[in-house]
PDB file of N, CA and C and ligand atoms in Angstrom:
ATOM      1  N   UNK A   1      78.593  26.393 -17.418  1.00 75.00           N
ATOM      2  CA  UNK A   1      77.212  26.798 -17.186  1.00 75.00           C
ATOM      3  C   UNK A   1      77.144  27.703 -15.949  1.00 75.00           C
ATOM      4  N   UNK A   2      76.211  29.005 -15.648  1.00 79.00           N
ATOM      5  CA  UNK A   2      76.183  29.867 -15.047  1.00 79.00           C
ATOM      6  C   UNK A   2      75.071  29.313 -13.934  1.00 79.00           C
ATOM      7  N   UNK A   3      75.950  29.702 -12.896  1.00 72.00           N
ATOM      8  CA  UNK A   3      74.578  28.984 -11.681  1.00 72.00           C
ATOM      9  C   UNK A   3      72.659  29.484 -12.114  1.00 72.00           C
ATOM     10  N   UNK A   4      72.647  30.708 -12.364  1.00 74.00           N
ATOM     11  CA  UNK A   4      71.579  30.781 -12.403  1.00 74.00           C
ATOM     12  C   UNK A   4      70.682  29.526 -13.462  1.00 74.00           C
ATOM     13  N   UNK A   5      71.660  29.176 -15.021  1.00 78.00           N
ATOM     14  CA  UNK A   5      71.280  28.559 -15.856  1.00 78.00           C
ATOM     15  C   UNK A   5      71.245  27.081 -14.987  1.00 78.00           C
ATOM     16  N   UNK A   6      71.899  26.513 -14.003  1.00 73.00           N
ATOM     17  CA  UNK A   6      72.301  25.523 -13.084  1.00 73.00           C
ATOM     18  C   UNK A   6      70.794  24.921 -12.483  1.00 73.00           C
ATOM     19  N   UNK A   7      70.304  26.432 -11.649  1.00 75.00           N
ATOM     20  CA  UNK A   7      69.117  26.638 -10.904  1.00 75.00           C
ATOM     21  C   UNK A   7      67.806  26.538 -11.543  1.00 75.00           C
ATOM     22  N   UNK A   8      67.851  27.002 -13.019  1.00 78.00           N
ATOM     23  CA  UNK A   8      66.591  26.690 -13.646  1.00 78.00           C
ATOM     24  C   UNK A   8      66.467  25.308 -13.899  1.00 78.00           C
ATOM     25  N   UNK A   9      67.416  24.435 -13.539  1.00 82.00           N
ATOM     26  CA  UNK A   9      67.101  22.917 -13.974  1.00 82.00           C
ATOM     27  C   UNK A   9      66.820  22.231 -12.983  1.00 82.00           C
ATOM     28  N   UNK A  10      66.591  22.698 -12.016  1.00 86.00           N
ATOM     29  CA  UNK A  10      65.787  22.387 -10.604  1.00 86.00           C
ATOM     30  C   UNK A  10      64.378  22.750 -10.413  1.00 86.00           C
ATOM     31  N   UNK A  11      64.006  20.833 -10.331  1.00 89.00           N
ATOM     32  CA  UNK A  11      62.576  20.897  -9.954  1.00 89.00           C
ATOM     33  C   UNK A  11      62.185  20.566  -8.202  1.00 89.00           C
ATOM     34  N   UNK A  12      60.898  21.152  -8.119  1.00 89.00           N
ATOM     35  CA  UNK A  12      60.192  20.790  -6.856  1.00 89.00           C
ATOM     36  C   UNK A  12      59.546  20.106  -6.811  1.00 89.00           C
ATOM     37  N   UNK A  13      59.483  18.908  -5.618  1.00 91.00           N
ATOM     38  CA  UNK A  13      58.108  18.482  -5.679  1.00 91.00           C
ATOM     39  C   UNK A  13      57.932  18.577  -4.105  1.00 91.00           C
ATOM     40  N   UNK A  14      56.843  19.341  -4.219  1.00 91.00           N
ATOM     41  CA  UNK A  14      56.781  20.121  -2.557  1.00 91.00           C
ATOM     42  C   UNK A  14      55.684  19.615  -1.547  1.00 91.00           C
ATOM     43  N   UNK A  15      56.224  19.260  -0.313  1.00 92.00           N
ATOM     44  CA  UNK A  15      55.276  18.669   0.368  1.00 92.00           C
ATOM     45  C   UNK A  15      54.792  19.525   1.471  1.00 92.00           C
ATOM     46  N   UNK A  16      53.357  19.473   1.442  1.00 93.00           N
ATOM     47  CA  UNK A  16      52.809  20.144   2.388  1.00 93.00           C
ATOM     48  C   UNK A  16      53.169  20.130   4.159  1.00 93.00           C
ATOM     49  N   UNK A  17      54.130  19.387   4.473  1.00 94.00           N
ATOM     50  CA  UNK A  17      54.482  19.476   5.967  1.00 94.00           C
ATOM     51  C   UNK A  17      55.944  19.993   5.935  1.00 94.00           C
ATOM     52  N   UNK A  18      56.512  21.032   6.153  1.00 96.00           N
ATOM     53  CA  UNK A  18      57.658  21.596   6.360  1.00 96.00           C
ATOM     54  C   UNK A  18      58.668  20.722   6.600  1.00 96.00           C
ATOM     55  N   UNK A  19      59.949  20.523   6.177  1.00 97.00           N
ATOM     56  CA  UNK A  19      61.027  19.266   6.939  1.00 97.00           C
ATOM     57  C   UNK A  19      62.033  20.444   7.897  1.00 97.00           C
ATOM     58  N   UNK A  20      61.159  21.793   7.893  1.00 97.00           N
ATOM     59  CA  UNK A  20      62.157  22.254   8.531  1.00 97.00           C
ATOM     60  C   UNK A  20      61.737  23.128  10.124  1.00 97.00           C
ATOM     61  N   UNK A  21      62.086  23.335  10.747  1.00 97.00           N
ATOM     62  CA  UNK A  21      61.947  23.601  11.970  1.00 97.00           C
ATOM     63  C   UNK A  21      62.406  24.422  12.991  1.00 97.00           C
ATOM     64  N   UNK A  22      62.045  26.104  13.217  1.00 98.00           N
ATOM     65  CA  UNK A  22      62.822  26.630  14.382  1.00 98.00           C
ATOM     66  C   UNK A  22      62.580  26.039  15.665  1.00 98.00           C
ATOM     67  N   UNK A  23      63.513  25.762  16.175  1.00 98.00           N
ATOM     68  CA  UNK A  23      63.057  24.608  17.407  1.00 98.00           C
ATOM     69  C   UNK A  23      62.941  25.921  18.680  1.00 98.00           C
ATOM     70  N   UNK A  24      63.077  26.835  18.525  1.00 98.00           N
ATOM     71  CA  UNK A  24      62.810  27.660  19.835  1.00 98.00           C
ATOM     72  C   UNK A  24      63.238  29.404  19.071  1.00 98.00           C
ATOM     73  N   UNK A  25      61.876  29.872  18.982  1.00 98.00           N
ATOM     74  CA  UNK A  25      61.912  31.225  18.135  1.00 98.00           C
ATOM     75  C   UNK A  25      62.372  32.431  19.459  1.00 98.00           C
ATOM     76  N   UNK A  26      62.001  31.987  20.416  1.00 98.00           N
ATOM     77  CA  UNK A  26      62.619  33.148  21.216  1.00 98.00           C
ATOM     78  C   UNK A  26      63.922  33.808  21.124  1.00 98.00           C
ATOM     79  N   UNK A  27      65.141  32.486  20.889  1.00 98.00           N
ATOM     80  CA  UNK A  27      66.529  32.410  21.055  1.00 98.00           C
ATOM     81  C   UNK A  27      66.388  33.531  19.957  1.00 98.00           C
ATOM     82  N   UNK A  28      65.903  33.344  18.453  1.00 98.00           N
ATOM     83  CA  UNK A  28      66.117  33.927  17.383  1.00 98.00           C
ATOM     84  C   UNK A  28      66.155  35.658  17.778  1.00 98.00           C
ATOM     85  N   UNK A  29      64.866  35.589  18.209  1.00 98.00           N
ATOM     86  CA  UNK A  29      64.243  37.088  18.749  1.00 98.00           C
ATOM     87  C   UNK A  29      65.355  37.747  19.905  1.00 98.00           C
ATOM     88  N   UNK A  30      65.720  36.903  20.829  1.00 98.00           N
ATOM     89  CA  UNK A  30      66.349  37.726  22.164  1.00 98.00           C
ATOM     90  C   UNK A  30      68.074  37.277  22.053  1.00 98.00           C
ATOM     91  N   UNK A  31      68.419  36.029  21.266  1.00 98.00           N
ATOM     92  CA  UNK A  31      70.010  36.242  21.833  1.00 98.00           C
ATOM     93  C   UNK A  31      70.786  36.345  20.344  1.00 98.00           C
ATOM     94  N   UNK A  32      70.137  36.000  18.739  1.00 98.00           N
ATOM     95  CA  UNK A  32      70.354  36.076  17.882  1.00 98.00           C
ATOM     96  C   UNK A  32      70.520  37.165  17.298  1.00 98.00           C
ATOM     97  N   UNK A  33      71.311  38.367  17.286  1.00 97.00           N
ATOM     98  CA  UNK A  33      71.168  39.866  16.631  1.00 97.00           C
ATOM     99  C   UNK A  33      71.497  39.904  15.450  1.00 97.00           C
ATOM    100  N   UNK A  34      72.486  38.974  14.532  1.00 97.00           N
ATOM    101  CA  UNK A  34      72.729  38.869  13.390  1.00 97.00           C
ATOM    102  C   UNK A  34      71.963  38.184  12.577  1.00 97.00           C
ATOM    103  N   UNK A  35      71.372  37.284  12.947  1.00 98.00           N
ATOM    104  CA  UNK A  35      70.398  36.602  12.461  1.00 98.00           C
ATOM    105  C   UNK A  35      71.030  35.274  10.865  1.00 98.00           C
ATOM    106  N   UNK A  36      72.492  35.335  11.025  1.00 98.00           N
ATOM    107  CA  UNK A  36      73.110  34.805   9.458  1.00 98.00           C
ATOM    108  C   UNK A  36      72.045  33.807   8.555  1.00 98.00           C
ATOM    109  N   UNK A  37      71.397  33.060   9.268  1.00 98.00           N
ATOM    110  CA  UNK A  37      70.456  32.498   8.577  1.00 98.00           C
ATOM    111  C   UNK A  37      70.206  32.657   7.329  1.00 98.00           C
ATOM    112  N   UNK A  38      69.635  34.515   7.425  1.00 98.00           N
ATOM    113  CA  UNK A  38      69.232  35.207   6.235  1.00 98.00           C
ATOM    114  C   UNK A  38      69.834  35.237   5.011  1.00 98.00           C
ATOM    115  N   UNK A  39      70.907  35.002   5.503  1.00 98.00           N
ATOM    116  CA  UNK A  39      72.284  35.491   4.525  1.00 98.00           C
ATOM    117  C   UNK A  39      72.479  33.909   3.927  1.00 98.00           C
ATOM    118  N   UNK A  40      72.956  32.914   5.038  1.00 97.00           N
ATOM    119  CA  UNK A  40      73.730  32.121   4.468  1.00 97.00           C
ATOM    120  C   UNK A  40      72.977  31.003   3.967  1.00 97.00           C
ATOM    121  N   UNK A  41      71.771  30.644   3.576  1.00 97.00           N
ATOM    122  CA  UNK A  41      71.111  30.150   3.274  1.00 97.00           C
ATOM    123  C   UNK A  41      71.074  30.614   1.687  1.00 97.00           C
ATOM    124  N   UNK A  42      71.246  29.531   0.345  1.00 94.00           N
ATOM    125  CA  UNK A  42      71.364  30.010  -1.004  1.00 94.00           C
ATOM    126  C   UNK A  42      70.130  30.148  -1.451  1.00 94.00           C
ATOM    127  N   UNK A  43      69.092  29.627  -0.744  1.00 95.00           N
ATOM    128  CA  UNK A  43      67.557  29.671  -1.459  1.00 95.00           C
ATOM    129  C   UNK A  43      66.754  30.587  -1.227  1.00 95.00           C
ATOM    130  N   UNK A  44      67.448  31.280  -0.278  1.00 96.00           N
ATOM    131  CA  UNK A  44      66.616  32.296   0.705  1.00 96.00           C
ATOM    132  C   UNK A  44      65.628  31.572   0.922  1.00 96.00           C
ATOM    133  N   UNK A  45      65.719  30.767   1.994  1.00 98.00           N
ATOM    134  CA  UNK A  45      64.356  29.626   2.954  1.00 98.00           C
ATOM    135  C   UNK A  45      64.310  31.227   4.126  1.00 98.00           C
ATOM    136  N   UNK A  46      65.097  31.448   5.074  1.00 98.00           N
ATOM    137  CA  UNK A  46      64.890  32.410   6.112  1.00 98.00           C
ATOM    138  C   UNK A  46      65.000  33.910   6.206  1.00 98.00           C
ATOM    139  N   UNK A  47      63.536  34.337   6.588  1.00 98.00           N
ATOM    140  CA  UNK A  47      63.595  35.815   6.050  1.00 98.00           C
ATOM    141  C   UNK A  47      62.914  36.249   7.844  1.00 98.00           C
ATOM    142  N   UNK A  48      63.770  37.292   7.985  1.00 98.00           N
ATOM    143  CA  UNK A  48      63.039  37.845   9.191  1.00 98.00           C
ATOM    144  C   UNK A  48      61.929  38.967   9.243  1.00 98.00           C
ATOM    145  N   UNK A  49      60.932  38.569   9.856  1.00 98.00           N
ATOM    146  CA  UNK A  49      59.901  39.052   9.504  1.00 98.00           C
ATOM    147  C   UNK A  49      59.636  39.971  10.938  1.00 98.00           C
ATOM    148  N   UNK A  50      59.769  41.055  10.488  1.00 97.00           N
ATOM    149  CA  UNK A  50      59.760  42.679  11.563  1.00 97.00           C
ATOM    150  C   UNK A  50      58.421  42.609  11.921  1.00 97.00           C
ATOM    151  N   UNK A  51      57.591  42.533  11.556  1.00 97.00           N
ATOM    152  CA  UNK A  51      55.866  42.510  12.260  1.00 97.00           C
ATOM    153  C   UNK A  51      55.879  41.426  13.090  1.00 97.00           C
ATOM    154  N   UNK A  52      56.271  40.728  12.825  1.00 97.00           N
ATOM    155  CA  UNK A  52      55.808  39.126  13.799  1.00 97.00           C
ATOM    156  C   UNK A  52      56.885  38.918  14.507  1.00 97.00           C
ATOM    157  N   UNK A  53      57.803  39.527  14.116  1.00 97.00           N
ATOM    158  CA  UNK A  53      59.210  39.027  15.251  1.00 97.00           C
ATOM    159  C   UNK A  53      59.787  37.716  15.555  1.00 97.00           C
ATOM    160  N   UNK A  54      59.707  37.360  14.164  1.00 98.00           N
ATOM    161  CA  UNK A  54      60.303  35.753  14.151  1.00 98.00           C
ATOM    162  C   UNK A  54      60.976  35.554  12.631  1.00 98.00           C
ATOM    163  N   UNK A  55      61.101  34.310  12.703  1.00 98.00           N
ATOM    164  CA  UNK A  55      61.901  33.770  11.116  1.00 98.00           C
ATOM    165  C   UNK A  55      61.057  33.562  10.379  1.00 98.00           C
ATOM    166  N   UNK A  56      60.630  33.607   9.475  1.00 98.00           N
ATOM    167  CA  UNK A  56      59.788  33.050   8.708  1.00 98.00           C
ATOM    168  C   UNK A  56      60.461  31.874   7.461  1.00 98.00           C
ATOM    169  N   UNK A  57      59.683  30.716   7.457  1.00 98.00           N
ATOM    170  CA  UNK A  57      60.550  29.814   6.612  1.00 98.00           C
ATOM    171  C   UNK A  57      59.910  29.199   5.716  1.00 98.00           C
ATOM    172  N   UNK A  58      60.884  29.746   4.205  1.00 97.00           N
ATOM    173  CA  UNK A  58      59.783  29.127   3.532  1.00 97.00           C
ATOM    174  C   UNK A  58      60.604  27.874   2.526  1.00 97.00           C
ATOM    175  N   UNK A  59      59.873  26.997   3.222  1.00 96.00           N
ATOM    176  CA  UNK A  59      60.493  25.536   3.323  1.00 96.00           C
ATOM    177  C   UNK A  59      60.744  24.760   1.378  1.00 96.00           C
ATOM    178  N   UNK A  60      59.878  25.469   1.361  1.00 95.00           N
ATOM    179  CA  UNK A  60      59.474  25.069  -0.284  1.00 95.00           C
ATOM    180  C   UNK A  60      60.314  25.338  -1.202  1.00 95.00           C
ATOM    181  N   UNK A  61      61.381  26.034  -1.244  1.00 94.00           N
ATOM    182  CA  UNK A  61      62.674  26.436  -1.783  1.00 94.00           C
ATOM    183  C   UNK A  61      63.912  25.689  -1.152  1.00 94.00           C
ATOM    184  N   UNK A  62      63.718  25.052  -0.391  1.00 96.00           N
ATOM    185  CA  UNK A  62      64.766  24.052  -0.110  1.00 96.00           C
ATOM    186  C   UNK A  62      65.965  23.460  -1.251  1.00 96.00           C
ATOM    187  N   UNK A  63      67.085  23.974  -1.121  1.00 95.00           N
ATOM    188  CA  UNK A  63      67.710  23.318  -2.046  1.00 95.00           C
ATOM    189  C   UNK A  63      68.790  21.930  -1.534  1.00 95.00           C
ATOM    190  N   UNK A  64      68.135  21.364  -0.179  1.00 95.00           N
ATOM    191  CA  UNK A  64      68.916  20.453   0.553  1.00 95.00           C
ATOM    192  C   UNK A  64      70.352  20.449   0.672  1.00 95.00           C
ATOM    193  N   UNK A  65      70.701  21.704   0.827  1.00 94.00           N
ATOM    194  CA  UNK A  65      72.107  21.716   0.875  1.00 94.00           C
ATOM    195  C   UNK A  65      73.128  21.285   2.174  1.00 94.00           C
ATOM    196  N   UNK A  66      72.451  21.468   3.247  1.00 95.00           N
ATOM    197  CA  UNK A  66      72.605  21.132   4.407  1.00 95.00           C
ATOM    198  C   UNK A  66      73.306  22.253   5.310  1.00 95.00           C
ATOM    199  N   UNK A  67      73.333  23.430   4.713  1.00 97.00           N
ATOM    200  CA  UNK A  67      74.416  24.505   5.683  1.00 97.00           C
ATOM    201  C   UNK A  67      73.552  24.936   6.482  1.00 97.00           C
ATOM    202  N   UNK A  68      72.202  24.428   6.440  1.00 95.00           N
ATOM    203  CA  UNK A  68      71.541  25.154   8.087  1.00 95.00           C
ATOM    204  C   UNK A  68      71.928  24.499   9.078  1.00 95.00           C
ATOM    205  N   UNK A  69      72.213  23.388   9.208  1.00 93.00           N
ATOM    206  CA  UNK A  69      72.442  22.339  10.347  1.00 93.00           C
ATOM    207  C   UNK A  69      73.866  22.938  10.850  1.00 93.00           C
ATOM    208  N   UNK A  70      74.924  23.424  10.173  1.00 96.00           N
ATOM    209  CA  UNK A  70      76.022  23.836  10.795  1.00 96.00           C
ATOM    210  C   UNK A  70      75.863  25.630  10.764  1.00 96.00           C
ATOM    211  N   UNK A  71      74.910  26.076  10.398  1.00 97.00           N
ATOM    212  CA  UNK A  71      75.304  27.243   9.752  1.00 97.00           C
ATOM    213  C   UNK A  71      75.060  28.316  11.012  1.00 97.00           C
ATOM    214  N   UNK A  72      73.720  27.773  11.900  1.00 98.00           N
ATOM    215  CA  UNK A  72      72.900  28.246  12.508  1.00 98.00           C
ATOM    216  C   UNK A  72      73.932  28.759  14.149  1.00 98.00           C
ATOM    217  N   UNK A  73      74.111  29.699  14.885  1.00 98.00           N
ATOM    218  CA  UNK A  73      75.162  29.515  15.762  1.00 98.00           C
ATOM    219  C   UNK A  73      74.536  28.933  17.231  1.00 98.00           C
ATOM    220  N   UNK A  74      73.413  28.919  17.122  1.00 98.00           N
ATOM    221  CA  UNK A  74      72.600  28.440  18.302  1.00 98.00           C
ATOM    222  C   UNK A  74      72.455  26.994  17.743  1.00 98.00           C
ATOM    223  N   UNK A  75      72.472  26.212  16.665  1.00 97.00           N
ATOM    224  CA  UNK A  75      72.009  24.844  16.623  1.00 97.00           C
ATOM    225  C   UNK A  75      70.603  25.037  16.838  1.00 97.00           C
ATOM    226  N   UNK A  76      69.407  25.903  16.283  1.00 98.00           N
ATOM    227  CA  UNK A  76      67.999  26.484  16.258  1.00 98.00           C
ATOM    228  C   UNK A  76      67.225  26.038  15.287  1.00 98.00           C
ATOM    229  N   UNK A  77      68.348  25.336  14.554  1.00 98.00           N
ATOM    230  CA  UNK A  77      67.266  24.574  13.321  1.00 98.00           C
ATOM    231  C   UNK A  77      67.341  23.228  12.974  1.00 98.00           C
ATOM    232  N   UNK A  78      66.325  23.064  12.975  1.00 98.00           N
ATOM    233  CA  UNK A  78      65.403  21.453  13.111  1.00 98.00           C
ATOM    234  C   UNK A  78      65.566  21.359  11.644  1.00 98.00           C
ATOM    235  N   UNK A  79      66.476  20.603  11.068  1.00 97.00           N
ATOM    236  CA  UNK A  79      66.434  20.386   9.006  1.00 97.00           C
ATOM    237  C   UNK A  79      66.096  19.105   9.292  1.00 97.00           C
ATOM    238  N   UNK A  80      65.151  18.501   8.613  1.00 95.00           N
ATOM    239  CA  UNK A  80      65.581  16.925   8.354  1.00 95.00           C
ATOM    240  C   UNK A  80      65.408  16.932   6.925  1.00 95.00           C
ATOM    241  N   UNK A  81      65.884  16.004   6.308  1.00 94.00           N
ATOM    242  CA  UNK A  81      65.428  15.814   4.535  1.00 94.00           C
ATOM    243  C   UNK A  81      64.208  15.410   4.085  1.00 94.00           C
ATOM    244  N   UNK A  82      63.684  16.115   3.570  1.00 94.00           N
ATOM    245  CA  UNK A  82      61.763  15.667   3.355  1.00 94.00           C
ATOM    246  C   UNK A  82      61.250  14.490   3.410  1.00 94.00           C
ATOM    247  N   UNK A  83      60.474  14.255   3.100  1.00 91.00           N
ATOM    248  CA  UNK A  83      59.908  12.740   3.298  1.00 91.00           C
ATOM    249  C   UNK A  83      59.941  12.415   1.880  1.00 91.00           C
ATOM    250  N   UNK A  84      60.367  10.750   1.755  1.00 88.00           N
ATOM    251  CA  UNK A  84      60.057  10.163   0.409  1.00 88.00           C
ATOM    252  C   UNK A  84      59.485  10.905  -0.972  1.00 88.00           C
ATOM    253  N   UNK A  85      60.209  11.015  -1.845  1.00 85.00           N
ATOM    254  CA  UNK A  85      59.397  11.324  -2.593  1.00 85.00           C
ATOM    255  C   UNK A  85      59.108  12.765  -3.016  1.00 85.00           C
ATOM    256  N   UNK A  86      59.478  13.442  -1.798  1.00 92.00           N
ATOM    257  CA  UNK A  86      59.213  14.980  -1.814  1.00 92.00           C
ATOM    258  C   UNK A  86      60.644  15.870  -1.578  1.00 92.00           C
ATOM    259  N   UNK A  87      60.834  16.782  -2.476  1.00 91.00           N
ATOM    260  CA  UNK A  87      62.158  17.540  -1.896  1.00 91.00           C
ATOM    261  C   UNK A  87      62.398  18.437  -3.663  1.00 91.00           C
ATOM    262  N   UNK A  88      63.625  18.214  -3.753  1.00 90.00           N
ATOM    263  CA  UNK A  88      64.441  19.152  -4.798  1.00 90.00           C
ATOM    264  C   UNK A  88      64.912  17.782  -5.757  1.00 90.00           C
ATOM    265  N   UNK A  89      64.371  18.125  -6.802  1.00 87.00           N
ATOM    266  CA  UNK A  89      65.229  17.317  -7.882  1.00 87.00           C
ATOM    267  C   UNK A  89      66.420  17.746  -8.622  1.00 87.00           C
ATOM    268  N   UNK A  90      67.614  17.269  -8.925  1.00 78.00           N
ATOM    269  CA  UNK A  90      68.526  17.992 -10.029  1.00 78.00           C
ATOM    270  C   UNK A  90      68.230  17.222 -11.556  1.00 78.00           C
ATOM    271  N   UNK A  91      68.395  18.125 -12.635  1.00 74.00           N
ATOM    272  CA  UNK A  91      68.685  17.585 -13.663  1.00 74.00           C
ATOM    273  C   UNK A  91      69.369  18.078 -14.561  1.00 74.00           C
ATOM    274  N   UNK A  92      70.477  17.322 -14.844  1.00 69.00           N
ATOM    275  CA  UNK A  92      71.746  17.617 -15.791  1.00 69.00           C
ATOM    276  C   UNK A  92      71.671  17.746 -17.467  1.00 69.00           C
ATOM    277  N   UNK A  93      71.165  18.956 -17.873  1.00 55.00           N
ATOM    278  CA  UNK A  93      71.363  19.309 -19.122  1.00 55.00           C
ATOM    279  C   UNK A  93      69.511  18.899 -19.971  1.00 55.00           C
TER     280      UNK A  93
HETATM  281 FE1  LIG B 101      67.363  31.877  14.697  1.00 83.97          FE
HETATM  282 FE2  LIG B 101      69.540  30.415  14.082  1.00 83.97          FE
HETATM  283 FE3  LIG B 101      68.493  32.115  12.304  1.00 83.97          FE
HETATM  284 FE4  LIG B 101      69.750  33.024  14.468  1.00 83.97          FE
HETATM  285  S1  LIG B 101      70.681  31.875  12.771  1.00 83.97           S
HETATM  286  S2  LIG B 101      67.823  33.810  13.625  1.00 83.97           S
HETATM  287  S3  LIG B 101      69.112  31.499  16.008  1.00 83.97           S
HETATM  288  S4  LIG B 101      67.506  30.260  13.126  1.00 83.97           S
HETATM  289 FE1  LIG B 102      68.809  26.684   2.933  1.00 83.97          FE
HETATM  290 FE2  LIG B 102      70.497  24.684   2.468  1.00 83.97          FE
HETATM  291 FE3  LIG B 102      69.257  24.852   4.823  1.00 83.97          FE
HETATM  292 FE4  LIG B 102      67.854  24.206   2.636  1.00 83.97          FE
HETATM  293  S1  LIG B 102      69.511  22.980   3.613  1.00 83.97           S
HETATM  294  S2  LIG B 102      67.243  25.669   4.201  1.00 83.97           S
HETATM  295  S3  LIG B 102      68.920  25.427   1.071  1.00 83.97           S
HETATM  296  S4  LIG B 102      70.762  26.315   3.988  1.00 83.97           S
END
């Protein structure tokens, strides 16, 4: 099976309070120039946003994979796993 066919069998059930967190947007803005976030993230959750000059995160695509917690080179992101009930479902076939 082809990831994309993988990905359509993933449901959301999305909770209105973010589980995720830039814990200090400055770092992003002034010592972060690569920004990998963007990149290494499979859901595209982090997109840098040139008008506002920050990350923008959009939490709701979460595929709980966990590579922000190591991925990030500052340690800048606050992941925890959603609350009860709320997050990414898989289902097999
Ligand atoms: Fe900010 Fe970390 Fe993303 Fe860099 S990788 S832009 S520090 S969240
Ligand atoms: Fe992206 Fe994985 Fe981090 Fe979720 S846990 S924001 S899918 S890198």
């Amino acid at each position: 099976m082809k990831l994309d066919d993988k990905l359509y069998l993933v449901r959301f059930n999305t909770d209105k309070l973010s589980h995720i967190k830039i814990s200090n947007p400055n770092v992003c803005l002034q010592q972060c120039q690569d920004k990998p976030c963007t990149r290494f993230c499979p859901a595209h959750v982090y997109d840098w946003d040139e008008e506002e000059k920050r990350i923008a995160v959009g939490y709701e695509g979460c595929l709980e994979c966990g590579t922000c917690l190591i991925g990030c080179p500052f340690g800048n992101i606050d992941w925890k796993y959603p609350r009860g009930g709320f997050g990414v479902s898989w289902k097999n076939g």
